[in-house]
Amino acid sequence: MSRKIAIMGAMPEEVEPIVSKLDNLNIVEYAANKYYEGSYNGQDVLVAYSKIGKVFATLTATILIEKFKCDTLLFSGVAGAISPELKVGDLIIAEGLCQHDLDITAFGHPYGYVPEGDVCVAADEHLREVAKQVASQKGLRLKEGIIATGDQFVADEARKNWIGETFKADALEMEGAAVAVVCSALNVPFFVLRAISDAADMDASFSFDEFLESSAKISADFILSMVDTIK
Ligand code: ADE
């Protein structure tokens, strides 16, 4: 049986470069959102942007799997860099994802942990291998590391450094770990790719506005090459 691949972003800019390349496009409206069904070089895909943040990302990932029966989920978008190695436009894939704003430390638990959960949810190994293969074919540098997620646009050096030190994270964003929790609970292989839009510092909002579109496209183009390799 052939795969049904979900491609998810958070913002319109993150999915537009993908939707614009689909054949047989059909838009389904469901749960206050649009789902873009189509095919890419013969592979069935379903594309959606969730809106920003963990709650919307949870809703969209769940619908892609439970209603549309997607069996693989690829997330594409932008992130703020924590690692000084990462510059605007660079790509990072998540080895694992954690929630930097999840805090019941008052009960003696570590940051990012709640009972019966994990601090860090690992992304699918095979999909990460596919990404490395695509990067080497394209001659692109691809960093693999921990991505930290929270319902917060980080524009503060101290907060960024705290997240980096606490979770050994290399980049941060606002949806990845929510998608990871949904996919791991439902046994769906998933993968999160981000291109850097800013350095999560005091200039982050300006850098984000300037580079959202170009970095989102870098990530989207890479994801489409992965679809070609997976199918
Ligand atoms: N996504 C891109 N840049 C970000 C930042 N600085 N904080 C949170 N999410 C982001």
XYZ file of C-alpha atoms in Angstrom, residues 69-230:
162
model
C -5.230 8.765 7.820
C -1.742 10.091 7.104
C 0.912 7.519 8.014
C 4.011 9.745 7.941
C 4.298 13.362 9.128
C 6.936 15.845 7.985
C 7.061 19.286 9.611
C 8.630 22.194 7.735
C 9.254 25.700 9.004
C 11.564 28.242 10.586
C 13.281 28.412 13.973
C 15.364 30.636 16.184
C 18.987 29.534 16.544
C 20.484 28.690 19.919
C 23.712 27.081 18.691
C 26.143 29.766 17.503
C 26.976 27.414 14.606
C 23.525 28.085 13.112
C 23.051 31.167 10.917
C 20.015 32.511 9.052
C 19.042 30.068 6.285
C 20.850 27.071 7.835
C 18.915 23.826 8.233
C 18.458 21.778 11.397
C 16.658 18.470 11.832
C 15.346 17.388 15.208
C 16.965 14.351 16.741
C 14.499 14.924 19.581
C 12.077 17.594 20.754
C 11.242 18.953 24.211
C 8.854 21.519 25.718
C 10.880 24.314 27.301
C 7.823 25.941 28.909
C 6.495 22.808 30.628
C 7.269 23.331 34.301
C 6.146 21.329 37.328
C 9.549 21.662 38.980
C 7.654 22.713 42.147
C 6.988 18.978 42.606
C 10.633 18.001 42.192
C 10.404 17.041 38.510
C 12.885 18.207 35.883
C 11.951 20.994 33.462
C 9.988 19.689 30.481
C 8.716 16.602 32.304
C 5.258 15.504 33.427
C 4.471 12.027 34.817
C 4.015 9.425 32.051
C 5.620 11.762 29.513
C 9.224 12.161 28.322
C 11.401 15.271 28.477
C 12.553 14.588 24.936
C 10.656 12.735 22.167
C 12.893 11.243 19.457
C 12.099 11.802 15.773
C 11.979 8.843 13.373
C 15.461 7.510 12.586
C 14.712 6.408 9.035
C 13.323 9.836 8.065
C 16.414 11.469 9.593
C 18.571 9.178 7.444
C 16.554 10.162 4.357
C 17.219 13.826 5.224
C 20.962 13.200 5.498
C 20.924 11.434 2.133
C 19.061 14.380 0.530
C 21.464 16.872 2.107
C 24.473 15.022 0.777
C 22.931 14.775 -2.726
C 22.273 18.526 -2.674
C 25.626 19.376 -1.072
C 23.843 21.087 1.826
C 24.967 21.256 5.434
C 22.386 19.789 7.816
C 22.715 20.013 11.561
C 21.026 17.409 13.742
C 20.166 18.398 17.293
C 17.590 18.987 19.994
C 14.786 21.407 19.157
C 13.020 23.088 22.085
C 9.373 24.105 21.721
C 7.307 26.558 23.755
C 4.350 28.927 23.493
C 6.684 31.895 23.449
C 8.491 33.854 20.728
C 11.945 34.040 22.297
C 13.648 37.384 21.765
C 15.893 37.407 24.785
C 19.506 36.239 25.098
C 19.130 35.089 28.736
C 15.995 32.988 28.036
C 17.602 31.522 24.932
C 20.748 30.559 26.862
C 18.679 29.029 29.656
C 16.792 26.862 27.133
C 20.069 25.882 25.479
C 21.697 24.873 28.754
C 18.647 23.195 30.335
C 17.683 21.053 27.334
C 21.014 20.940 25.411
C 18.923 22.449 22.606
C 20.322 23.888 19.362
C 17.213 25.669 18.088
C 13.802 26.734 19.347
C 10.357 27.155 17.881
C 6.683 26.900 18.872
C 5.185 23.651 17.497
C 7.621 20.760 17.021
C 7.339 19.027 20.393
C 3.532 19.092 20.219
C 3.662 17.266 16.887
C 6.191 14.841 18.383
C 3.916 13.990 21.322
C 0.919 13.361 19.028
C 2.858 11.253 16.522
C 4.613 9.152 19.123
C 1.331 8.470 20.968
C -0.307 7.425 17.671
C 2.739 5.484 16.399
C 3.194 7.610 13.294
C 6.783 8.219 12.128
C 7.517 11.938 12.129
C 10.280 14.350 11.261
C 10.864 18.048 12.019
C 12.967 20.284 9.776
C 13.587 23.975 10.413
C 15.541 26.675 8.620
C 16.880 29.441 10.819
C 15.107 32.810 10.648
C 16.691 34.570 13.654
C 18.939 34.129 16.686
C 16.221 34.394 19.389
C 17.949 37.540 20.680
C 16.844 41.160 21.003
C 16.815 41.520 17.179
C 14.766 38.340 16.690
C 11.456 39.899 15.682
C 13.135 42.065 12.999
C 15.196 39.148 11.693
C 12.121 36.899 11.719
C 10.105 39.396 9.645
C 12.978 39.812 7.197
C 13.816 36.125 6.713
C 10.565 34.213 7.374
C 9.738 33.834 3.695
C 13.213 32.967 2.411
C 14.027 30.534 5.230
C 10.570 28.909 5.025
C 11.213 28.294 1.324
C 14.608 26.706 2.007
C 12.925 24.286 4.417
C 9.951 23.619 2.091
C 12.191 22.868 -0.918
C 14.177 20.399 1.167
C 11.000 18.656 2.379
C 9.804 18.222 -1.224
C 13.108 16.546 -2.107
C 12.554 14.242 0.854
C 9.096 13.326 -0.496
C 10.765 12.325 -3.773
C 13.216 10.122 -1.891
C 10.649 8.546 0.450
